[in-house]
Amino acid sequence: MVGVANTLLTMIVIFALMHSGVNLYVSNATGYLVGIIFSFIVNSLFTFSAKLSFRSLVKFFTACFIAYLVNLVAMKSFLMVFPEKIYLPQYKAYLEVYLAQLCGMGFYTVTGFILNKFWVMK
Protein backbone atom coordinates (compact mmCIF):
# COMPACT_ATOMS: atom_id res chain seq x y z
CA MET A 1 0.00 0.00 0.00
CA VAL A 2 2.81 2.39 0.90
CA GLY A 3 4.58 1.80 -2.40
CA VAL A 4 1.40 2.36 -4.37
CA ALA A 5 0.57 5.56 -2.46
CA ASN A 6 4.11 6.84 -2.91
CA THR A 7 4.13 6.02 -6.62
CA LEU A 8 0.77 7.73 -7.14
CA LEU A 9 1.86 10.83 -5.23
CA THR A 10 5.08 11.04 -7.23
CA MET A 11 3.25 10.48 -10.52
CA ILE A 12 0.61 13.12 -9.74
CA VAL A 13 3.27 15.72 -8.94
CA ILE A 14 5.32 14.88 -12.05
CA PHE A 15 2.38 14.82 -14.45
CA ALA A 16 0.81 17.98 -12.97
CA LEU A 17 4.07 19.84 -13.44
CA MET A 18 4.52 18.49 -16.97
CA HIS A 19 0.95 19.48 -17.80
CA SER A 20 1.75 22.99 -16.52
CA GLY A 21 4.63 23.21 -18.98
CA VAL A 22 7.51 22.41 -16.64
CA ASN A 23 10.50 20.66 -18.24
CA LEU A 24 10.55 16.82 -18.25
CA TYR A 25 13.57 16.51 -15.96
CA VAL A 26 12.59 19.32 -13.57
CA SER A 27 9.15 17.74 -13.20
CA ASN A 28 10.79 14.39 -12.58
CA ALA A 29 13.20 15.71 -9.94
CA THR A 30 10.47 17.63 -8.09
CA GLY A 31 8.09 14.67 -8.07
CA TYR A 32 10.77 12.37 -6.73
CA LEU A 33 11.79 14.84 -4.04
CA VAL A 34 8.19 14.91 -2.76
CA GLY A 35 7.99 11.12 -3.02
CA ILE A 36 11.31 10.59 -1.23
CA ILE A 37 10.25 12.63 1.79
CA PHE A 38 6.90 10.84 1.96
CA SER A 39 8.53 7.46 1.44
CA PHE A 40 11.15 7.82 4.17
CA ILE A 41 8.61 8.71 6.83
CA VAL A 42 5.96 6.18 5.85
CA ASN A 43 8.33 3.29 5.04
CA SER A 44 10.22 3.79 8.30
CA LEU A 45 7.03 3.70 10.32
CA PHE A 46 4.94 1.09 8.51
CA THR A 47 6.67 -0.97 5.81
CA PHE A 48 9.95 -1.83 7.51
CA SER A 49 9.14 -0.84 11.12
CA ALA A 50 12.57 0.71 11.47
CA LYS A 51 13.66 3.44 13.85
CA LEU A 52 14.05 6.89 12.36
CA SER A 53 17.72 7.79 12.77
CA PHE A 54 20.25 10.06 11.11
CA ARG A 55 22.18 7.01 9.88
CA SER A 56 19.11 5.47 8.26
CA LEU A 57 18.23 8.87 6.76
CA VAL A 58 21.67 9.13 5.10
CA LYS A 59 21.43 5.55 3.82
CA PHE A 60 17.89 6.20 2.61
CA PHE A 61 18.90 9.30 0.64
CA THR A 62 21.86 7.42 -0.83
CA ALA A 63 19.54 4.60 -1.92
CA CYS A 64 17.11 7.14 -3.39
CA PHE A 65 19.95 8.81 -5.29
CA ILE A 66 21.03 5.48 -6.75
CA ALA A 67 17.42 4.61 -7.65
CA TYR A 68 16.97 8.08 -9.16
CA LEU A 69 20.01 7.58 -11.39
CA VAL A 70 18.53 4.24 -12.51
CA ASN A 71 15.26 6.11 -13.21
CA LEU A 72 17.06 8.68 -15.38
CA VAL A 73 18.90 5.99 -17.34
CA ALA A 74 15.61 4.12 -17.89
CA MET A 75 13.86 7.31 -19.08
CA LYS A 76 16.69 8.29 -21.39
CA SER A 77 16.91 4.73 -22.76
CA PHE A 78 13.16 4.64 -23.37
CA LEU A 79 13.32 7.92 -25.30
CA MET A 80 16.24 6.60 -27.39
CA VAL A 81 14.40 3.36 -28.23
CA PHE A 82 11.10 5.16 -28.96
CA PRO A 83 12.08 8.47 -30.57
CA GLU A 84 8.75 8.92 -32.38
CA LYS A 85 6.92 12.11 -31.54
CA ILE A 86 3.19 11.75 -30.93
CA TYR A 87 1.88 15.13 -29.84
CA LEU A 88 -1.02 15.24 -27.37
CA PRO A 89 -2.50 18.74 -27.76
CA GLN A 90 -4.79 18.36 -24.73
CA TYR A 91 -1.70 17.82 -22.53
CA LYS A 92 0.60 20.14 -24.50
CA ALA A 93 3.22 17.39 -24.47
CA TYR A 94 4.43 14.34 -26.33
CA LEU A 95 3.16 10.87 -25.41
CA GLU A 96 6.72 9.55 -25.19
CA VAL A 97 7.63 11.76 -22.23
CA TYR A 98 4.71 10.41 -20.19
CA LEU A 99 5.57 6.82 -21.11
CA ALA A 100 9.25 7.48 -20.31
CA GLN A 101 8.21 8.75 -16.86
CA LEU A 102 6.21 5.56 -16.23
CA CYS A 103 9.14 3.41 -17.37
CA GLY A 104 11.52 5.29 -15.07
CA MET A 105 9.10 4.98 -12.16
CA GLY A 106 9.04 1.21 -12.53
CA PHE A 107 12.82 0.97 -12.41
CA TYR A 108 13.03 3.46 -9.54
CA THR A 109 10.46 1.56 -7.48
CA VAL A 110 12.12 -1.84 -7.88
CA THR A 111 15.62 -0.47 -7.24
CA GLY A 112 14.47 1.56 -4.24
CA PHE A 113 12.61 -1.34 -2.67
CA ILE A 114 15.57 -3.71 -3.01
CA LEU A 115 18.02 -1.18 -1.56
CA ASN A 116 15.67 -0.31 1.31
CA LYS A 117 14.85 -3.89 2.18
CA PHE A 118 18.39 -5.24 2.15
CA TRP A 119 20.48 -2.23 3.14
CA VAL A 120 18.72 0.87 4.48
CA MET A 121 16.05 -0.53 6.81
CA LYS A 122 18.02 -3.52 8.16
PDB file of C-alpha atoms in Angstrom:
ATOM      1  CA  MET A   1       0.000   0.000   0.000  1.00  0.00           C
ATOM      2  CA  VAL A   2       2.805   2.391   0.895  1.00  0.00           C
ATOM      3  CA  GLY A   3       4.577   1.801  -2.401  1.00  0.00           C
ATOM      4  CA  VAL A   4       1.395   2.356  -4.367  1.00  0.00           C
ATOM      5  CA  ALA A   5       0.575   5.557  -2.459  1.00  0.00           C
ATOM      6  CA  ASN A   6       4.115   6.845  -2.912  1.00  0.00           C
ATOM      7  CA  THR A   7       4.134   6.025  -6.624  1.00  0.00           C
ATOM      8  CA  LEU A   8       0.768   7.725  -7.137  1.00  0.00           C
ATOM      9  CA  LEU A   9       1.856  10.829  -5.230  1.00  0.00           C
ATOM     10  CA  THR A  10       5.081  11.037  -7.229  1.00  0.00           C
ATOM     11  CA  MET A  11       3.251  10.479 -10.522  1.00  0.00           C
ATOM     12  CA  ILE A  12       0.611  13.118  -9.742  1.00  0.00           C
ATOM     13  CA  VAL A  13       3.266  15.723  -8.937  1.00  0.00           C
ATOM     14  CA  ILE A  14       5.318  14.882 -12.048  1.00  0.00           C
ATOM     15  CA  PHE A  15       2.384  14.816 -14.452  1.00  0.00           C
ATOM     16  CA  ALA A  16       0.811  17.975 -12.973  1.00  0.00           C
ATOM     17  CA  LEU A  17       4.075  19.843 -13.437  1.00  0.00           C
ATOM     18  CA  MET A  18       4.522  18.490 -16.968  1.00  0.00           C
ATOM     19  CA  HIS A  19       0.951  19.484 -17.804  1.00  0.00           C
ATOM     20  CA  SER A  20       1.755  22.986 -16.520  1.00  0.00           C
ATOM     21  CA  GLY A  21       4.627  23.207 -18.984  1.00  0.00           C
ATOM     22  CA  VAL A  22       7.507  22.410 -16.642  1.00  0.00           C
ATOM     23  CA  ASN A  23      10.500  20.656 -18.235  1.00  0.00           C
ATOM     24  CA  LEU A  24      10.553  16.821 -18.252  1.00  0.00           C
ATOM     25  CA  TYR A  25      13.571  16.514 -15.959  1.00  0.00           C
ATOM     26  CA  VAL A  26      12.587  19.323 -13.571  1.00  0.00           C
ATOM     27  CA  SER A  27       9.147  17.741 -13.195  1.00  0.00           C
ATOM     28  CA  ASN A  28      10.790  14.390 -12.579  1.00  0.00           C
ATOM     29  CA  ALA A  29      13.201  15.706  -9.940  1.00  0.00           C
ATOM     30  CA  THR A  30      10.472  17.628  -8.094  1.00  0.00           C
ATOM     31  CA  GLY A  31       8.091  14.674  -8.069  1.00  0.00           C
ATOM     32  CA  TYR A  32      10.775  12.366  -6.730  1.00  0.00           C
ATOM     33  CA  LEU A  33      11.790  14.837  -4.035  1.00  0.00           C
ATOM     34  CA  VAL A  34       8.193  14.905  -2.762  1.00  0.00           C
ATOM     35  CA  GLY A  35       7.993  11.115  -3.020  1.00  0.00           C
ATOM     36  CA  ILE A  36      11.309  10.593  -1.231  1.00  0.00           C
ATOM     37  CA  ILE A  37      10.254  12.627   1.790  1.00  0.00           C
ATOM     38  CA  PHE A  38       6.903  10.844   1.962  1.00  0.00           C
ATOM     39  CA  SER A  39       8.534   7.460   1.436  1.00  0.00           C
ATOM     40  CA  PHE A  40      11.153   7.823   4.173  1.00  0.00           C
ATOM     41  CA  ILE A  41       8.607   8.710   6.826  1.00  0.00           C
ATOM     42  CA  VAL A  42       5.959   6.178   5.852  1.00  0.00           C
ATOM     43  CA  ASN A  43       8.334   3.295   5.042  1.00  0.00           C
ATOM     44  CA  SER A  44      10.218   3.794   8.299  1.00  0.00           C
ATOM     45  CA  LEU A  45       7.027   3.697  10.322  1.00  0.00           C
ATOM     46  CA  PHE A  46       4.944   1.095   8.508  1.00  0.00           C
ATOM     47  CA  THR A  47       6.669  -0.971   5.814  1.00  0.00           C
ATOM     48  CA  PHE A  48       9.950  -1.830   7.506  1.00  0.00           C
ATOM     49  CA  SER A  49       9.139  -0.843  11.118  1.00  0.00           C
ATOM     50  CA  ALA A  50      12.570   0.708  11.470  1.00  0.00           C
ATOM     51  CA  LYS A  51      13.665   3.438  13.853  1.00  0.00           C
ATOM     52  CA  LEU A  52      14.054   6.889  12.364  1.00  0.00           C
ATOM     53  CA  SER A  53      17.719   7.795  12.766  1.00  0.00           C
ATOM     54  CA  PHE A  54      20.250  10.058  11.111  1.00  0.00           C
ATOM     55  CA  ARG A  55      22.178   7.011   9.884  1.00  0.00           C
ATOM     56  CA  SER A  56      19.106   5.470   8.258  1.00  0.00           C
ATOM     57  CA  LEU A  57      18.232   8.873   6.759  1.00  0.00           C
ATOM     58  CA  VAL A  58      21.672   9.135   5.096  1.00  0.00           C
ATOM     59  CA  LYS A  59      21.430   5.554   3.824  1.00  0.00           C
ATOM     60  CA  PHE A  60      17.891   6.196   2.611  1.00  0.00           C
ATOM     61  CA  PHE A  61      18.897   9.300   0.645  1.00  0.00           C
ATOM     62  CA  THR A  62      21.858   7.418  -0.828  1.00  0.00           C
ATOM     63  CA  ALA A  63      19.541   4.597  -1.919  1.00  0.00           C
ATOM     64  CA  CYS A  64      17.111   7.144  -3.394  1.00  0.00           C
ATOM     65  CA  PHE A  65      19.947   8.814  -5.286  1.00  0.00           C
ATOM     66  CA  ILE A  66      21.027   5.478  -6.754  1.00  0.00           C
ATOM     67  CA  ALA A  67      17.416   4.611  -7.652  1.00  0.00           C
ATOM     68  CA  TYR A  68      16.968   8.078  -9.158  1.00  0.00           C
ATOM     69  CA  LEU A  69      20.012   7.577 -11.393  1.00  0.00           C
ATOM     70  CA  VAL A  70      18.525   4.238 -12.512  1.00  0.00           C
ATOM     71  CA  ASN A  71      15.264   6.112 -13.208  1.00  0.00           C
ATOM     72  CA  LEU A  72      17.061   8.684 -15.384  1.00  0.00           C
ATOM     73  CA  VAL A  73      18.899   5.986 -17.338  1.00  0.00           C
ATOM     74  CA  ALA A  74      15.606   4.123 -17.886  1.00  0.00           C
ATOM     75  CA  MET A  75      13.856   7.308 -19.076  1.00  0.00           C
ATOM     76  CA  LYS A  76      16.688   8.288 -21.394  1.00  0.00           C
ATOM     77  CA  SER A  77      16.908   4.727 -22.765  1.00  0.00           C
ATOM     78  CA  PHE A  78      13.158   4.640 -23.370  1.00  0.00           C
ATOM     79  CA  LEU A  79      13.318   7.919 -25.300  1.00  0.00           C
ATOM     80  CA  MET A  80      16.238   6.603 -27.390  1.00  0.00           C
ATOM     81  CA  VAL A  81      14.402   3.363 -28.227  1.00  0.00           C
ATOM     82  CA  PHE A  82      11.105   5.162 -28.960  1.00  0.00           C
ATOM     83  CA  PRO A  83      12.082   8.470 -30.572  1.00  0.00           C
ATOM     84  CA  GLU A  84       8.752   8.924 -32.377  1.00  0.00           C
ATOM     85  CA  LYS A  85       6.924  12.112 -31.541  1.00  0.00           C
ATOM     86  CA  ILE A  86       3.194  11.751 -30.926  1.00  0.00           C
ATOM     87  CA  TYR A  87       1.882  15.128 -29.835  1.00  0.00           C
ATOM     88  CA  LEU A  88      -1.022  15.237 -27.366  1.00  0.00           C
ATOM     89  CA  PRO A  89      -2.504  18.737 -27.762  1.00  0.00           C
ATOM     90  CA  GLN A  90      -4.789  18.360 -24.727  1.00  0.00           C
ATOM     91  CA  TYR A  91      -1.696  17.822 -22.528  1.00  0.00           C
ATOM     92  CA  LYS A  92       0.601  20.139 -24.503  1.00  0.00           C
ATOM     93  CA  ALA A  93       3.225  17.391 -24.470  1.00  0.00           C
ATOM     94  CA  TYR A  94       4.433  14.341 -26.328  1.00  0.00           C
ATOM     95  CA  LEU A  95       3.159  10.870 -25.406  1.00  0.00           C
ATOM     96  CA  GLU A  96       6.718   9.553 -25.186  1.00  0.00           C
ATOM     97  CA  VAL A  97       7.628  11.763 -22.229  1.00  0.00           C
ATOM     98  CA  TYR A  98       4.712  10.408 -20.185  1.00  0.00           C
ATOM     99  CA  LEU A  99       5.574   6.823 -21.109  1.00  0.00           C
ATOM    100  CA  ALA A 100       9.245   7.480 -20.311  1.00  0.00           C
ATOM    101  CA  GLN A 101       8.211   8.750 -16.864  1.00  0.00           C
ATOM    102  CA  LEU A 102       6.214   5.565 -16.231  1.00  0.00           C
ATOM    103  CA  CYS A 103       9.137   3.408 -17.369  1.00  0.00           C
ATOM    104  CA  GLY A 104      11.516   5.292 -15.075  1.00  0.00           C
ATOM    105  CA  MET A 105       9.096   4.976 -12.162  1.00  0.00           C
ATOM    106  CA  GLY A 106       9.044   1.210 -12.529  1.00  0.00           C
ATOM    107  CA  PHE A 107      12.820   0.974 -12.411  1.00  0.00           C
ATOM    108  CA  TYR A 108      13.033   3.459  -9.536  1.00  0.00           C
ATOM    109  CA  THR A 109      10.459   1.561  -7.477  1.00  0.00           C
ATOM    110  CA  VAL A 110      12.120  -1.842  -7.877  1.00  0.00           C
ATOM    111  CA  THR A 111      15.624  -0.473  -7.240  1.00  0.00           C
ATOM    112  CA  GLY A 112      14.468   1.563  -4.239  1.00  0.00           C
ATOM    113  CA  PHE A 113      12.613  -1.344  -2.668  1.00  0.00           C
ATOM    114  CA  ILE A 114      15.566  -3.706  -3.008  1.00  0.00           C
ATOM    115  CA  LEU A 115      18.024  -1.176  -1.556  1.00  0.00           C
ATOM    116  CA  ASN A 116      15.665  -0.306   1.308  1.00  0.00           C
ATOM    117  CA  LYS A 117      14.854  -3.890   2.185  1.00  0.00           C
ATOM    118  CA  PHE A 118      18.387  -5.244   2.150  1.00  0.00           C
ATOM    119  CA  TRP A 119      20.484  -2.226   3.137  1.00  0.00           C
ATOM    120  CA  VAL A 120      18.724   0.865   4.480  1.00  0.00           C
ATOM    121  CA  MET A 121      16.052  -0.526   6.811  1.00  0.00           C
ATOM    122  CA  LYS A 122      18.018  -3.515   8.165  1.00  0.00           C
TER     123      LYS A 122
END
